[in-house]
Amino acid sequence: MGADRMAEVQLDDVTEPQPGPVAPSLTAARARALLRRWWPAPVAVVLALVAAQVVADRRDEAAADRFRSTPGVLAETVTAPLEATPWGTGDAMGLLMSGTRTADGLIAGVLTPGSGEPAAVVALDPGTGEEQWRAEIGVLVTEDGYTRSASCTSGADAPAATLWCAVTDGPAGDGGPVTTRLVEVDLAARAVAGARELEPGAEATVVGDVLVVGVRRGDGLVLTGSDVGGTERWRTEIDDPVDPSFWSGWLASAGGHVIVQGTAATWAVDPADGRIEADAGALYAARGDALVAVPTTGALRLLGPDGSATATLDGYPLYLSPDDGSAPGIQPVSAPDGSGGVVRGVEAATGRTLWERPAETGPRSGYLLLDGVLYGTDLGAVWAVDALTGAERWSVTAPPVDGTGLMTDGRHLLRAEREDGTADLVLSAYDLGSGRRAWTTPLPDGVEFLWSWDGALYGYGSDGREMVLLR
């Protein structure tokens, strides 16, 4: 070979051979198959939980809507945090407490300003507290005179069409003659529709379609029942003069009864026919129209709706608000016990105790009855029992109650609480069905007390001057 001759060279491929595809193991294959088959399951579980919660929420809200037809139940579900809207002053609070709902959604009640100004029926916007209209019902006999007393009643469940007001006006000071008139205010027309003179110092109330006027007469008093047009239906004399400490307010209505505060006793009168139903040291209506007599000595008496029952009671009927009328015939009672206090379920017709449970009751305890369940709050607990049997539904410990008793929006029990004497005031919501605390939120600055009226929640401070609407 010559030195410059090229030699053929064969280049071999030295790249390492690549392994072929490896078949998956049987375990891995099964895992992949299960994954392909079951991957939707976790998503389905989540969706099912969400759907179940939606159904539960709708069911709870439907139950709440049913409860909200009961007076005293808040009209909307309360949620945290709370929003406070300035609503009015102490004068507005007084009107709110004594007022009634009108057909156009306002709150109408009587306002007695003081010297130099006549009393008036005033209507407020329930959402803002702003005055919408007023109709003067007082007549000043002198420039510095004033309305001594003014009380108004509609005689019907809201919304009301008419207010009937007994108004007594007089000169400045306590001397001089007074005049009393019965004034009719048409709430739709927003004006006085008529007035007639009554005997000085007379009182009036309306129960259903019966207008009852009471006048002092010597050593007693006379009640007259008539229709609202003035046609007399009955007349009743009571040989007991009006308690001299009552300048006004000695004639009222409660539970469909006419209640008269005499010197020797309190009297209950049937507005239908003027029949005297009962008399006792004190009388009041519990659970609707059932009369309870509180004698000066001895046990309380459960008199029933017509005053004829004779059952006695060891303890005091609980004030229930709201009360939907379920578990009829049962009167929940608070009573002392050897080891403390108890709450009892008593058969109203006989006074027989059906059940009892320990309870640390106090001035700020609260109770309500809905759908056959009695809900209560003690000093450090919230509980629910069957009103007929006393069987416990649930009971949970809770911080000390403060500022209010117990309220409900139809879904939760609402309770103002303080962890200790110096902690900030909070509002807690407890589930009606389970007692689980759903949420806790601070009350707005300056709010020390809560109060519900006609489906709305209000708050005010310790001085009672400024009110807020809470949502």
Coordinates of C-alpha atoms in Angstrom, one line a residue:
M1 CA 0.0 0.0 0.0
G2 CA 1.1 3.5 -0.7
A3 CA 1.7 5.9 2.1
D4 CA -1.1 8.2 0.8
R5 CA -3.7 5.5 0.1
M6 CA -6.9 5.7 2.2
A7 CA -8.1 2.7 3.9
E8 CA -11.8 1.8 4.3
V9 CA -13.0 1.8 7.9
Q10 CA -16.3 0.3 9.1
L11 CA -17.8 2.2 12.0
D12 CA -19.9 -0.1 14.3
D13 CA -22.8 1.3 16.3
V14 CA -21.6 1.3 19.9
T15 CA -24.8 2.8 21.4
E16 CA -26.2 0.6 24.2
P17 CA -29.5 -1.1 23.2
Q18 CA -32.7 0.4 24.8
P19 CA -34.8 -2.0 26.8
G20 CA -38.3 -2.7 25.5
P21 CA -41.4 -1.7 27.4
V22 CA -41.9 -3.4 30.7
A23 CA -45.3 -4.8 31.5
P24 CA -46.8 -3.3 34.7
S25 CA -47.1 -5.5 37.8
L26 CA -50.4 -7.0 38.6
T27 CA -50.7 -4.7 41.7
A28 CA -50.0 -1.6 39.8
A29 CA -52.5 -2.5 37.1
R30 CA -55.2 -3.1 39.7
A31 CA -54.4 0.3 41.3
R32 CA -54.7 2.1 38.0
A33 CA -57.9 0.4 37.2
L34 CA -59.4 1.3 40.6
L35 CA -58.2 4.9 40.1
R36 CA -59.8 5.1 36.7
R37 CA -63.0 3.5 38.1
W38 CA -63.3 5.4 41.4
W39 CA -61.7 8.8 40.9
P40 CA -65.2 10.5 40.9
A41 CA -66.0 9.1 44.4
P42 CA -64.3 11.8 46.5
V43 CA -65.8 14.5 44.3
A44 CA -69.2 12.8 44.7
V45 CA -68.8 12.7 48.5
V46 CA -68.1 16.4 48.6
L47 CA -71.0 17.2 46.3
A48 CA -73.3 15.0 48.4
L49 CA -72.2 16.8 51.6
V50 CA -72.8 20.2 50.0
A51 CA -76.2 19.1 48.8
A52 CA -77.1 17.7 52.2
Q53 CA -76.1 21.0 53.8
V54 CA -78.2 22.9 51.3
V55 CA -81.2 20.7 52.0
A56 CA -80.6 21.1 55.8
D57 CA -80.3 24.8 55.5
R58 CA -83.5 25.0 53.4
R59 CA -85.3 22.8 55.9
D60 CA -84.1 24.9 58.8
E61 CA -85.1 28.1 57.1
A62 CA -88.5 26.7 56.3
A63 CA -89.0 25.8 59.9
A64 CA -87.8 29.3 60.9
D65 CA -90.3 30.9 58.5
R66 CA -93.0 28.9 60.2
F67 CA -91.9 30.0 63.7
R68 CA -91.7 33.6 62.5
S69 CA -95.5 33.8 62.3
T70 CA -95.4 33.7 66.2
P71 CA -95.2 37.1 67.8
G72 CA -91.8 37.6 69.5
V73 CA -89.8 35.6 66.9
L74 CA -87.3 37.8 65.0
A75 CA -88.3 38.2 61.3
E76 CA -84.9 37.5 59.8
T77 CA -82.0 35.2 60.5
V78 CA -79.4 37.0 62.6
T79 CA -75.8 36.6 61.4
A80 CA -72.4 37.7 62.6
P81 CA -71.0 40.3 62.6
L82 CA -73.8 42.6 63.7
E83 CA -74.4 45.8 61.9
A84 CA -75.8 48.7 64.0
T85 CA -77.9 51.5 62.5
P86 CA -78.8 54.5 64.7
W87 CA -82.5 54.3 65.3
G88 CA -83.7 56.9 67.9
T89 CA -83.7 58.3 71.4
G90 CA -85.3 57.3 74.6
D91 CA -88.6 58.9 73.6
A92 CA -88.7 56.6 70.5
M93 CA -88.0 53.7 72.8
G94 CA -91.1 54.5 74.9
L95 CA -93.2 54.8 71.8
L96 CA -91.8 51.5 70.4
M97 CA -92.6 49.6 73.7
S98 CA -96.3 50.8 73.7
G99 CA -96.8 51.1 69.9
T100 CA -98.6 49.0 67.4
R101 CA -97.9 48.1 63.7
T102 CA -100.0 49.9 61.1
A103 CA -101.3 48.5 57.8
D104 CA -98.6 50.5 55.9
G105 CA -95.8 49.0 58.0
L106 CA -95.1 51.9 60.5
I107 CA -95.1 51.8 64.3
A108 CA -97.7 54.1 65.8
G109 CA -98.0 55.0 69.5
V110 CA -98.6 57.8 71.9
L111 CA -95.9 60.4 72.8
T112 CA -96.4 62.7 75.9
P113 CA -93.7 65.4 75.6
G114 CA -94.3 67.4 78.8
S115 CA -95.1 71.0 79.8
G116 CA -96.3 73.2 77.0
E117 CA -96.8 70.4 74.4
P118 CA -99.9 68.3 73.9
A119 CA -99.7 64.5 73.6
A120 CA -99.7 63.1 70.1
V121 CA -100.0 59.8 68.2
V122 CA -96.7 59.5 66.3
A123 CA -95.8 57.0 63.6
L124 CA -92.2 56.0 63.1
D125 CA -90.4 54.1 60.3
P126 CA -89.4 50.7 61.9
G127 CA -86.2 50.6 59.9
T128 CA -84.8 54.1 60.7
G129 CA -86.8 55.4 63.6
E130 CA -87.6 58.6 61.7
E131 CA -91.0 60.2 62.3
Q132 CA -93.4 59.8 59.4
W133 CA -96.5 61.6 60.8
R134 CA -98.1 62.8 64.0
A135 CA -101.6 63.7 65.1
E136 CA -102.1 65.8 68.2
I137 CA -104.6 64.2 70.6
G138 CA -104.0 66.5 73.7
V139 CA -105.7 69.9 74.2
L140 CA -103.8 72.4 76.4
V141 CA -106.1 74.4 78.6
T142 CA -103.3 76.9 79.3
E143 CA -100.1 77.8 77.4
D144 CA -98.0 76.1 80.1
G145 CA -100.4 73.2 80.5
Y146 CA -99.6 69.6 79.7
T147 CA -101.1 66.2 79.1
R148 CA -101.3 64.5 82.4
S149 CA -101.8 61.0 81.0
A150 CA -102.5 59.4 77.6
S151 CA -102.9 55.8 76.8
C152 CA -103.8 54.3 73.4
T153 CA -105.0 50.8 72.4
S154 CA -106.1 49.2 69.2
G155 CA -108.0 46.2 70.6
A156 CA -106.7 44.0 67.8
D157 CA -103.6 42.2 66.7
A158 CA -101.4 44.2 64.4
P159 CA -101.8 45.6 61.9
A160 CA -104.2 48.0 63.5
A161 CA -106.6 50.4 61.8
T162 CA -107.6 52.6 64.7
L163 CA -106.2 53.7 68.0
W164 CA -108.5 54.7 70.9
C165 CA -106.8 57.0 73.3
A166 CA -107.9 58.2 76.7
V167 CA -106.3 61.6 77.2
T168 CA -106.3 63.7 80.3
D169 CA -105.1 67.3 80.1
G170 CA -104.6 70.0 82.8
P171 CA -102.9 73.2 83.6
A172 CA -99.3 73.6 84.9
G173 CA -98.6 72.1 88.3
D174 CA -100.9 69.7 90.0
G175 CA -103.8 72.1 90.6
G176 CA -106.7 73.2 88.5
P177 CA -109.4 71.2 86.7
V178 CA -108.5 68.5 84.3
T179 CA -110.4 67.3 81.2
T180 CA -110.5 63.8 79.8
R181 CA -111.4 62.9 76.3
L182 CA -111.7 59.6 74.3
V183 CA -109.9 60.3 71.0
E184 CA -110.2 58.1 67.9
V185 CA -107.2 58.2 65.5
D186 CA -107.6 56.7 62.0
L187 CA -104.2 55.2 61.2
A188 CA -104.8 55.0 57.5
A189 CA -105.9 58.6 57.3
R190 CA -103.1 59.6 59.7
A191 CA -105.5 61.9 61.5
V192 CA -107.9 62.3 64.4
A193 CA -111.3 60.9 63.3
G194 CA -113.3 62.0 66.3
A195 CA -113.4 62.7 70.1
R196 CA -115.9 62.7 72.9
E197 CA -115.7 64.0 76.5
L198 CA -115.4 61.6 79.4
E199 CA -115.6 62.2 83.1
P200 CA -112.3 63.7 84.4
G201 CA -109.7 61.0 85.2
A202 CA -111.6 58.3 83.3
E203 CA -109.7 55.5 81.6
A204 CA -110.5 53.4 78.5
T205 CA -109.3 50.2 76.8
V206 CA -110.4 48.1 73.9
V207 CA -110.7 44.3 73.9
G208 CA -111.7 42.9 70.5
D209 CA -114.7 45.0 69.4
V210 CA -115.7 46.1 72.9
L211 CA -114.7 49.6 74.1
V212 CA -114.5 49.6 77.9
V213 CA -114.6 53.0 79.8
G214 CA -113.9 53.1 83.6
V215 CA -114.8 56.0 85.8
R216 CA -114.3 56.6 89.5
R217 CA -117.5 56.8 91.4
G218 CA -117.5 57.5 95.2
D219 CA -116.2 54.4 97.0
G220 CA -116.0 52.4 93.9
L221 CA -115.9 52.5 90.1
V222 CA -118.1 51.9 87.2
L223 CA -117.2 50.1 84.0
T224 CA -119.2 50.5 80.8
G225 CA -118.8 48.2 77.8
S226 CA -120.0 49.4 74.4
D227 CA -119.3 49.0 70.7
V228 CA -116.8 51.4 69.2
G229 CA -119.8 53.5 68.0
G230 CA -120.9 54.2 71.6
T231 CA -123.9 51.8 71.9
E232 CA -123.8 50.5 75.4
R233 CA -123.7 46.7 75.9
W234 CA -123.3 46.3 79.7
R235 CA -122.5 48.2 82.9
T236 CA -120.7 46.8 85.9
E237 CA -120.1 48.4 89.3
I238 CA -117.2 47.3 91.5
D239 CA -117.3 48.3 95.2
D240 CA -113.6 49.0 95.4
P241 CA -112.2 52.5 94.7
V242 CA -109.2 52.9 92.4
D243 CA -105.9 52.6 94.1
P244 CA -105.0 56.2 94.9
S245 CA -101.4 55.6 93.8
F246 CA -102.7 55.0 90.2
W247 CA -103.3 58.4 88.6
S248 CA -103.5 56.5 85.3
G249 CA -103.0 52.9 84.2
W250 CA -105.6 51.4 86.5
L251 CA -107.6 50.0 83.7
A252 CA -106.0 47.8 81.1
S253 CA -106.5 44.6 79.1
A254 CA -104.5 41.3 79.3
G255 CA -105.1 38.0 77.6
G256 CA -108.6 39.0 76.5
H257 CA -109.6 40.2 80.0
V258 CA -110.3 43.7 81.4
I259 CA -108.0 44.2 84.4
V260 CA -108.9 46.8 87.0
Q261 CA -106.5 47.9 89.8
G262 CA -108.6 48.6 92.9
T263 CA -107.5 49.5 96.4
A264 CA -108.4 46.2 98.0
A265 CA -107.9 43.9 95.1
T266 CA -107.2 43.5 91.4
W267 CA -110.2 42.6 89.4
A268 CA -110.7 40.6 86.1
V269 CA -113.8 41.4 84.0
D270 CA -115.1 39.5 81.0
P271 CA -115.3 42.2 78.2
A272 CA -118.2 40.3 76.4
D273 CA -120.8 40.8 79.2
G274 CA -119.1 42.6 82.1
R275 CA -119.1 39.6 84.4
I276 CA -116.6 39.8 87.2
E277 CA -114.4 36.8 86.7
A278 CA -112.0 37.0 89.6
D279 CA -110.4 39.2 92.2
A280 CA -107.2 38.7 94.2
G281 CA -104.3 40.7 95.6
A282 CA -102.8 40.5 92.0
L283 CA -104.1 39.1 88.8
Y284 CA -102.4 38.5 85.5
A285 CA -102.8 36.3 82.4
A286 CA -100.3 33.5 81.6
R287 CA -100.0 31.5 78.4
G288 CA -102.6 33.5 76.6
D289 CA -105.9 33.9 78.4
A290 CA -105.3 31.8 81.6
L291 CA -105.8 33.9 84.7
V292 CA -103.4 33.5 87.6
A293 CA -104.3 34.8 91.0
V294 CA -101.6 36.0 93.5
P295 CA -103.2 36.3 96.9
T296 CA -101.7 38.3 99.7
T297 CA -101.0 35.1 101.6
G298 CA -101.0 31.4 100.5
A299 CA -100.4 29.6 97.2
L300 CA -101.0 31.0 93.8
R301 CA -104.2 29.8 92.0
L302 CA -104.6 28.8 88.4
L303 CA -108.0 30.2 87.5
G304 CA -108.2 29.2 83.8
P305 CA -109.5 31.4 81.0
D306 CA -112.9 32.2 82.7
G307 CA -111.7 32.5 86.3
S308 CA -113.6 29.4 87.6
A309 CA -110.7 26.9 88.0
T310 CA -109.4 26.2 91.5
A311 CA -106.0 24.6 91.1
T312 CA -103.2 25.8 93.4
L313 CA -99.6 26.3 92.4
D314 CA -96.3 25.9 94.2
G315 CA -94.1 28.4 92.4
Y316 CA -94.6 31.1 89.8
P317 CA -95.5 30.7 86.1
L318 CA -92.6 31.3 83.8
Y319 CA -93.0 34.3 81.4
L320 CA -92.7 32.7 78.0
S321 CA -91.8 34.9 75.1
P322 CA -92.3 33.8 72.4
D323 CA -95.0 31.2 73.0
D324 CA -96.7 29.6 70.0
G325 CA -99.4 28.0 72.0
S326 CA -98.1 24.4 71.6
A327 CA -98.3 22.0 74.5
P328 CA -101.6 23.4 75.6
G329 CA -102.6 22.6 79.1
I330 CA -99.1 22.8 80.4
Q331 CA -97.9 25.6 82.6
P332 CA -94.1 25.9 83.0
V333 CA -93.3 27.0 86.5
S334 CA -90.2 28.2 88.5
A335 CA -90.2 27.1 92.1
P336 CA -87.7 26.9 95.0
D337 CA -86.4 23.6 96.1
G338 CA -84.4 22.3 99.1
S339 CA -81.2 22.3 97.1
G340 CA -81.9 25.4 94.9
G341 CA -84.4 26.1 92.2
V342 CA -86.4 23.9 89.8
V343 CA -88.4 24.4 86.6
R344 CA -91.6 22.3 86.5
G345 CA -94.1 21.3 84.0
V346 CA -97.5 21.6 85.7
E347 CA -100.9 20.5 84.5
A348 CA -102.8 23.8 84.4
A349 CA -106.2 22.3 85.1
T350 CA -105.2 20.5 88.3
G351 CA -101.9 22.0 89.4
R352 CA -100.3 18.5 89.3
T353 CA -96.6 18.4 88.6
L354 CA -95.8 16.3 85.5
W355 CA -92.0 16.8 85.5
E356 CA -89.2 18.9 87.0
R357 CA -85.6 19.7 86.4
P358 CA -82.9 21.6 88.4
A359 CA -82.4 25.2 87.3
E360 CA -80.3 28.1 88.4
T361 CA -82.8 30.8 87.6
G362 CA -82.2 34.5 88.0
P363 CA -83.5 37.9 87.0
R364 CA -81.9 37.5 83.5
S365 CA -83.1 34.0 82.9
G366 CA -85.4 33.6 79.8
Y367 CA -87.8 31.1 78.5
L368 CA -89.6 30.5 75.2
L369 CA -91.9 27.7 73.9
L370 CA -92.0 26.6 70.2
D371 CA -93.3 23.5 68.6
G372 CA -93.7 21.7 72.0
V373 CA -90.2 22.4 73.1
L374 CA -89.4 24.6 76.1
Y375 CA -86.1 26.4 75.8
G376 CA -84.5 28.1 78.7
T377 CA -81.4 29.8 79.9
D378 CA -80.0 29.6 83.4
L379 CA -77.2 31.6 84.8
G380 CA -74.6 29.3 83.1
A381 CA -76.5 27.0 80.8
V382 CA -78.8 26.8 77.8
W383 CA -81.2 23.9 77.5
A384 CA -84.2 22.5 75.7
V385 CA -86.8 20.0 77.0
D386 CA -90.0 18.4 75.8
A387 CA -92.7 20.7 77.3
L388 CA -95.1 17.7 77.8
T389 CA -92.8 15.2 79.4
G390 CA -89.7 17.1 80.5
A391 CA -87.4 14.8 78.5
E392 CA -84.2 16.7 77.8
R393 CA -83.5 17.5 74.1
W394 CA -80.1 19.0 74.9
S395 CA -78.2 21.1 77.4
V396 CA -75.0 23.0 77.1
T397 CA -72.9 25.1 79.4
A398 CA -72.6 28.7 78.5
P399 CA -70.9 31.9 79.8
P400 CA -72.9 33.9 82.3
V401 CA -76.0 35.6 80.8
D402 CA -76.0 39.4 80.8
G403 CA -78.0 42.2 79.3
T404 CA -81.0 40.2 78.1
G405 CA -82.8 36.9 78.6
L406 CA -83.4 34.7 75.5
M407 CA -84.5 35.5 72.0
T408 CA -84.8 33.5 68.8
D409 CA -84.8 34.1 65.1
G410 CA -86.4 30.7 64.4
R411 CA -83.1 29.0 63.7
H412 CA -81.0 29.9 66.8
L413 CA -81.4 30.9 70.4
L414 CA -79.8 34.3 70.9
R415 CA -78.2 35.1 74.3
A416 CA -76.0 38.1 75.4
E417 CA -73.1 36.8 77.5
R418 CA -70.0 37.9 79.4
E419 CA -67.1 35.5 80.1
D420 CA -66.5 37.3 83.4
G421 CA -67.5 40.5 85.0
T422 CA -65.0 42.6 83.0
A423 CA -65.2 41.0 79.6
D424 CA -66.9 42.7 76.6
L425 CA -70.5 41.8 76.0
V426 CA -71.0 39.3 73.2
L427 CA -74.0 37.8 71.4
S428 CA -74.0 34.0 71.0
A429 CA -76.3 31.9 68.7
Y430 CA -77.2 28.3 69.7
D431 CA -78.8 25.9 67.3
L432 CA -82.4 25.2 68.1
G433 CA -82.1 21.5 67.3
S434 CA -78.8 20.6 68.9
G435 CA -77.7 23.4 71.2
R436 CA -74.4 23.7 69.3
R437 CA -73.0 27.2 69.5
A438 CA -73.1 28.4 65.9
W439 CA -71.3 31.7 66.4
T440 CA -70.3 34.4 68.9
T441 CA -69.8 38.0 68.0
P442 CA -69.1 41.2 69.9
L443 CA -72.0 43.7 70.4
P444 CA -71.4 47.1 68.8
D445 CA -69.8 49.8 71.0
G446 CA -72.2 51.3 73.6
V447 CA -74.8 48.5 73.4
E448 CA -75.4 47.0 76.8
F449 CA -79.0 45.6 76.4
L450 CA -80.9 43.9 73.7
W451 CA -84.6 44.0 73.0
S452 CA -86.8 42.6 70.3
W453 CA -90.1 44.1 69.0
D454 CA -92.3 43.1 66.1
G455 CA -89.6 41.0 64.5
A456 CA -86.7 43.4 64.8
L457 CA -83.7 43.4 67.1
Y458 CA -82.7 46.6 68.9
G459 CA -79.9 47.5 71.2
Y460 CA -79.3 50.4 73.7
G461 CA -76.8 51.6 76.3
S462 CA -77.0 51.8 80.0
D463 CA -78.4 55.3 79.9
G464 CA -81.2 54.3 77.6
R465 CA -80.8 57.5 75.5
E466 CA -79.7 56.1 72.1
M467 CA -81.1 53.1 70.3
V468 CA -79.7 51.1 67.4
L469 CA -81.3 48.6 65.0
L470 CA -79.2 45.5 64.8
R471 CA -79.0 43.3 61.7

